[in-house]
């Protein structure tokens, strides 16, 4: 209760500061629109269904891309952590590729998938996968070896050890890596929606992009707020439960 | 004390005046500096696209810029007519509808069910494409209709067109030439009279240094005339300017063939812009347009 | 297998450590943890290892467990060289090594779940049996960090014993326990060992404990880790830790321990 | 030695596969240039100094932005982990903002810094900071509390505890977070170099952008390779030493 | 302050625990770790706590250290309520709690560096002195994970003693040590305690150890943790762990321990 109050007051203060800046007319109102006009944009976009529609489209893409990124990245990260040869090949590749901006993947995506959801997905996955691999790799390599040793003497072998011991033992890292992966996925998707135009669905990235194209900063800021909001929601729903489970079990973070 | 004039343009053949201005500045014989007087320095900014240029105008970090009519219109309307003015025209033509050379598409009716790419959602060519297709009696919606209009970045168009994943492209030079030369395209339709580039100024500049804006415009008009008189020389400067901007040699042949499809004029034809507005509104863009009179007034 | 059979099954095994040496690299040199150590443990034998801190007892246990490599020598279990850890040789580590992401009960279940041939309900029953044995039945659902030091050690003991391995390698399992709990567990351990004929290798610092539990007590000396002497304890079972016979044996061992330490001078 | 051999063979195989694909003419050579033509591009760009020049420009920006991101992010992350109120305000903000694509920050950067290196830096810092804050926060909250308790009884207080105990104890997380921050910084810088036009220096992002604009795939792939190479180098120089120190000290990852 | 003064400075302190209760939340209920515990330790006194596993000894130590909150009662040091941990009350935890990012030497230096009034060279000398005392002089530069269980415990002991705190709160400091090393450290600890008039609260499971070291032995009973009985040990110092007088005392304590356990039934 008290916590939400702090948060509420903080964001109310931010909003107030914004209003003050707007009224002081320090910046061109085109670039820094009033909170009211952003609110109006959001309200209208909600009413005519644009916002819900594109949010839905974007969330579908995001989830799919993210889930694929995680589902492939976590096991691959465990492989790179476990096997020298994998680390020297895939691990090195991941290190190199994670710095590439999403736009680099666009030509390849179009080449392989044409202008389809597949291309979009490819860009998102490429933007997420490598960082998830690296975070998992880090996590696994930081696992206290005593856990693995204990498990092995109890007869735990390969897959069982990975799933039942190494995974949970590196969970704090993996969750932290998954949070970052989420951010990577978002950003890649925004880029993908800007660079890969497809006809099956108009997402938040496109709204953001066209807002910018049309110099409609109320739209740009409105969509930014939506992205921020979804980010917070995702944290509450996807990551917070894991984190509090971890902290309760491990006895960390009182 | 020196006054700094900050001018934007895109490294694109259709912005020849900007490229020549920046290239001559780079070479130390600045066309505009020579005509603006010794106390003025010109800084040239090569923007990636219209929105960036317009953001810079709004943020007060450039004073003048070459830009396409649609971003200029958007910026004018968005600011309620308060922040930018069009000073002069710069280039016309250069846009075309390209279809495969194999004769798949011979008549407007053949576009039914096809995919037509445009450079950007809501940009000049996109609006033109939608308006033209509508005029041919097709039903166009955002995600479908009788013909699929697919906004696709220029470089990707080339790839998708050559691999047959899109059937036609409505775009602007130098991409029209590249589609012809590299991807087996054939020009189906041209609109030589359509404005491609304008010279716009921020209202702030007009307020603070009206004389400077006037002098810059005059220099621009003079440069346009010079370009029309000295085609080969102008093309050479444009070619080396593009190379310098992009840090990669630009093929002279491309400038050559693009040039043929455009012409440079400093004349302002407000009725052309009004036509653009009408087209845009006809296909559902620019819902709350305002009177354009102040846009061409040249006054703050 | 019924639960009854499971709880009373009698495994058999034999360990043969021959001429094993092991050095660890260390900043500015090497540490010789084991120097030509030879040790045979027959089936169903209870052998205790005693020796000063840092003499290589844990290292030897880890090697037999198949968790640590060694530089020289051979280590066989049932005549076959040990290639890695196996469910037949369960280890109770010196630090509890419990899994913090599982609660107490699930920690015990971990090894049981890996043991084939048991129904899930039987596994649960076995786990509960051992939790009760170590006095943690009220703490089934506790997180590891909520347990006291001694409770952690008891949980580790339950976890090691629950899957009923043929060989138990125990590294100071009772170090953090009070005298009373300890005495109870001496009794329980001896009973389990006798009923199920386990082979136990048991590291301890408590000489009396060694004499109480072991058929044989093996004395290590440090730097480098070597076996110095062996003592047979031919007392009848069950033994009482406070008996006079046992005290005599432990005094003898203690004397030997001190003697060897005099030789090698741990603290110069 | 053997490790570099594996890596070398792997990348040689990738190169060979690329050559095969090129020769099989599966894709138009405009889209998938030959290794040789990419090599030629790189060689020419090296010879005329473009590559060194823009690499230098980009690296300067990257380092500056990254260092600021880390220098601000790590302490702020510790604050959010330590203080409820900070977590409920700054922490929530960071969670929300980390998903925003870099292009969102461009108008703000222009408003505050004009078309200058400052604007570029701002975009990079905004792209890096939040994720570093979150990674540090995660790391600190996963520190085993016994270390802090032990330190406090020895008289360690606030700043000392943070610097001498919490920081090193969460180092495995922080290093992993710093690696991801590095990737975020790269990607943001690439976006910034495209969207923020300034006069002082032509960077790799611009080369990449213009390569794409001209559909010069040899250039695009060449610059991608340079980015990958720099990423690997950075890992070797910046992160690997820390990681191996950690693993040696903690006894993890044998 | 010279090194000599530093090594022989004589601190003074007094601990007063009054009616302290503490419960922990636990899945499906609460655990009462301490139930109205009252304990006074005068300046320079050596008090040993014994009691079965899980009876709240570590919890009490943590409360006195200022690391744990409590539900009821008051805890004072030198007459002033304890508000948090302080350098005057050093804790040696039950798990070694060594810093894995520092080597052995730097772990000992950690507390010393926080102590004002010493030159760096003196600090180094003090650290070396204590490393030698616990027999780890050869392992100065070892990483923590390279130490054996007993070596870790000895290092933790050195780290706790090096800053020469007025009060030492020690939680089973010798549990992982062999008899010989232990006996040596009994001597050392008593000497340091007497020379520097420290106040020591010492948790142990070894009744004989308690009788050997303590002026007083305090007996805990579990569930909930309560103080059941106290024993004065009026033997002269230094005491020999093997002496007959001491054995008598420890038998008495042992008997009391067993009696109370009978009352409360740890394992029902
Ligand atoms: N991973 C390691 N790296 C380096 N040295 C090690 C490692 N493990 C053990 N050692 C060294 O090997 C020696 C023997 O260690 P070991 O743990 O076997 O002793 P121990 O007999 O079990 O002692 P304790 O009774 O104190 O547990 C010690 O000197 C220790 O420092
Ligand atoms: N953080 C915690 N959360 C919940 N319960 C706890 C916590 N710490 C201790 N307890 C509980 O409090 C009781 C007393 O624990 P404490 O560690 O004080 O025991 P102890 O006397 O030190 O035992 P031992 O001799 O085994 O170390 C135990 O039942 C334990 O489960
Ligand atoms: Mg050991
Ligand atoms: Mg305890």
JSON list of C-alpha atoms in Angstrom, two decimals, chain B residues 187-259:
[
{"chain": "B", "resi": 187, "resn": "UNK", "atom": "CA", "xyz": [8.73, 2.30, -65.96]},
{"chain": "B", "resi": 188, "resn": "UNK", "atom": "CA", "xyz": [4.97, 2.02, -66.27]},
{"chain": "B", "resi": 189, "resn": "UNK", "atom": "CA", "xyz": [4.01, 5.53, -65.31]},
{"chain": "B", "resi": 190, "resn": "UNK", "atom": "CA", "xyz": [5.72, 8.83, -64.51]},
{"chain": "B", "resi": 191, "resn": "UNK", "atom": "CA", "xyz": [4.50, 12.04, -62.94]},
{"chain": "B", "resi": 192, "resn": "UNK", "atom": "CA", "xyz": [7.04, 14.61, -64.14]},
{"chain": "B", "resi": 193, "resn": "UNK", "atom": "CA", "xyz": [5.12, 17.59, -62.79]},
{"chain": "B", "resi": 194, "resn": "UNK", "atom": "CA", "xyz": [4.86, 16.46, -59.20]},
{"chain": "B", "resi": 195, "resn": "UNK", "atom": "CA", "xyz": [6.94, 18.33, -56.61]},
{"chain": "B", "resi": 196, "resn": "UNK", "atom": "CA", "xyz": [9.68, 16.20, -55.12]},
{"chain": "B", "resi": 197, "resn": "UNK", "atom": "CA", "xyz": [11.77, 18.61, -53.08]},
{"chain": "B", "resi": 198, "resn": "UNK", "atom": "CA", "xyz": [11.16, 21.94, -51.41]},
{"chain": "B", "resi": 199, "resn": "UNK", "atom": "CA", "xyz": [13.30, 24.42, -49.55]},
{"chain": "B", "resi": 200, "resn": "UNK", "atom": "CA", "xyz": [11.76, 25.15, -46.17]},
{"chain": "B", "resi": 201, "resn": "UNK", "atom": "CA", "xyz": [12.73, 27.50, -43.39]},
{"chain": "B", "resi": 202, "resn": "UNK", "atom": "CA", "xyz": [11.94, 27.65, -39.75]},
{"chain": "B", "resi": 203, "resn": "UNK", "atom": "CA", "xyz": [9.80, 30.58, -38.68]},
{"chain": "B", "resi": 204, "resn": "UNK", "atom": "CA", "xyz": [12.46, 31.39, -36.12]},
{"chain": "B", "resi": 205, "resn": "UNK", "atom": "CA", "xyz": [14.98, 32.14, -38.85]},
{"chain": "B", "resi": 206, "resn": "UNK", "atom": "CA", "xyz": [12.49, 34.33, -40.67]},
{"chain": "B", "resi": 207, "resn": "UNK", "atom": "CA", "xyz": [11.94, 36.27, -37.48]},
{"chain": "B", "resi": 208, "resn": "UNK", "atom": "CA", "xyz": [15.54, 36.61, -36.40]},
{"chain": "B", "resi": 209, "resn": "UNK", "atom": "CA", "xyz": [17.35, 36.94, -39.73]},
{"chain": "B", "resi": 210, "resn": "UNK", "atom": "CA", "xyz": [14.80, 37.70, -42.43]},
{"chain": "B", "resi": 211, "resn": "UNK", "atom": "CA", "xyz": [17.50, 39.15, -44.65]},
{"chain": "B", "resi": 212, "resn": "UNK", "atom": "CA", "xyz": [19.57, 36.02, -44.36]},
{"chain": "B", "resi": 213, "resn": "UNK", "atom": "CA", "xyz": [16.63, 33.85, -45.33]},
{"chain": "B", "resi": 214, "resn": "UNK", "atom": "CA", "xyz": [15.98, 36.11, -48.28]},
{"chain": "B", "resi": 215, "resn": "UNK", "atom": "CA", "xyz": [19.60, 35.94, -49.38]},
{"chain": "B", "resi": 216, "resn": "UNK", "atom": "CA", "xyz": [19.66, 32.18, -49.01]},
{"chain": "B", "resi": 217, "resn": "UNK", "atom": "CA", "xyz": [16.55, 31.87, -51.13]},
{"chain": "B", "resi": 218, "resn": "UNK", "atom": "CA", "xyz": [18.07, 34.10, -53.80]},
{"chain": "B", "resi": 219, "resn": "UNK", "atom": "CA", "xyz": [21.22, 31.99, -53.79]},
{"chain": "B", "resi": 220, "resn": "UNK", "atom": "CA", "xyz": [19.08, 28.88, -54.10]},
{"chain": "B", "resi": 221, "resn": "UNK", "atom": "CA", "xyz": [17.22, 30.33, -57.08]},
{"chain": "B", "resi": 222, "resn": "UNK", "atom": "CA", "xyz": [20.51, 31.26, -58.70]},
{"chain": "B", "resi": 223, "resn": "UNK", "atom": "CA", "xyz": [21.91, 27.79, -58.03]},
{"chain": "B", "resi": 224, "resn": "UNK", "atom": "CA", "xyz": [18.86, 26.17, -59.56]},
{"chain": "B", "resi": 225, "resn": "UNK", "atom": "CA", "xyz": [19.32, 28.20, -62.69]},
{"chain": "B", "resi": 226, "resn": "UNK", "atom": "CA", "xyz": [23.01, 27.32, -62.75]},
{"chain": "B", "resi": 227, "resn": "UNK", "atom": "CA", "xyz": [22.18, 23.62, -62.42]},
{"chain": "B", "resi": 228, "resn": "UNK", "atom": "CA", "xyz": [19.84, 23.82, -65.37]},
{"chain": "B", "resi": 229, "resn": "UNK", "atom": "CA", "xyz": [22.50, 25.63, -67.39]},
{"chain": "B", "resi": 230, "resn": "UNK", "atom": "CA", "xyz": [25.48, 23.46, -66.43]},
{"chain": "B", "resi": 231, "resn": "UNK", "atom": "CA", "xyz": [23.99, 19.97, -66.25]},
{"chain": "B", "resi": 232, "resn": "UNK", "atom": "CA", "xyz": [27.18, 17.96, -66.62]},
{"chain": "B", "resi": 233, "resn": "UNK", "atom": "CA", "xyz": [29.14, 20.02, -64.12]},
{"chain": "B", "resi": 234, "resn": "UNK", "atom": "CA", "xyz": [26.27, 19.92, -61.63]},
{"chain": "B", "resi": 235, "resn": "UNK", "atom": "CA", "xyz": [26.01, 16.15, -61.97]},
{"chain": "B", "resi": 236, "resn": "UNK", "atom": "CA", "xyz": [29.70, 15.78, -61.32]},
{"chain": "B", "resi": 237, "resn": "UNK", "atom": "CA", "xyz": [29.47, 17.83, -58.14]},
{"chain": "B", "resi": 238, "resn": "UNK", "atom": "CA", "xyz": [26.36, 15.93, -57.02]},
{"chain": "B", "resi": 239, "resn": "UNK", "atom": "CA", "xyz": [28.13, 12.67, -57.65]},
{"chain": "B", "resi": 240, "resn": "UNK", "atom": "CA", "xyz": [31.18, 13.59, -55.62]},
{"chain": "B", "resi": 241, "resn": "UNK", "atom": "CA", "xyz": [28.98, 15.19, -52.94]},
{"chain": "B", "resi": 242, "resn": "UNK", "atom": "CA", "xyz": [27.00, 12.00, -52.54]},
{"chain": "B", "resi": 243, "resn": "UNK", "atom": "CA", "xyz": [30.20, 10.01, -52.39]},
{"chain": "B", "resi": 244, "resn": "UNK", "atom": "CA", "xyz": [31.56, 12.28, -49.68]},
{"chain": "B", "resi": 245, "resn": "UNK", "atom": "CA", "xyz": [28.33, 12.17, -47.67]},
{"chain": "B", "resi": 246, "resn": "UNK", "atom": "CA", "xyz": [28.00, 8.46, -47.75]},
{"chain": "B", "resi": 247, "resn": "UNK", "atom": "CA", "xyz": [31.68, 7.65, -47.71]},
{"chain": "B", "resi": 248, "resn": "UNK", "atom": "CA", "xyz": [31.20, 5.43, -50.70]},
{"chain": "B", "resi": 249, "resn": "UNK", "atom": "CA", "xyz": [31.66, 6.28, -54.37]},
{"chain": "B", "resi": 250, "resn": "UNK", "atom": "CA", "xyz": [28.33, 6.93, -56.02]},
{"chain": "B", "resi": 251, "resn": "UNK", "atom": "CA", "xyz": [27.93, 5.52, -59.55]},
{"chain": "B", "resi": 252, "resn": "UNK", "atom": "CA", "xyz": [27.89, 8.49, -61.99]},
{"chain": "B", "resi": 253, "resn": "UNK", "atom": "CA", "xyz": [25.63, 6.53, -64.32]},
{"chain": "B", "resi": 254, "resn": "UNK", "atom": "CA", "xyz": [22.94, 6.52, -61.68]},
{"chain": "B", "resi": 255, "resn": "UNK", "atom": "CA", "xyz": [23.04, 10.30, -61.31]},
{"chain": "B", "resi": 256, "resn": "UNK", "atom": "CA", "xyz": [22.93, 10.53, -65.08]},
{"chain": "B", "resi": 257, "resn": "UNK", "atom": "CA", "xyz": [19.82, 8.42, -65.53]},
{"chain": "B", "resi": 258, "resn": "UNK", "atom": "CA", "xyz": [18.05, 9.86, -62.48]},
{"chain": "B", "resi": 259, "resn": "UNK", "atom": "CA", "xyz": [18.67, 13.36, -63.80]}
]
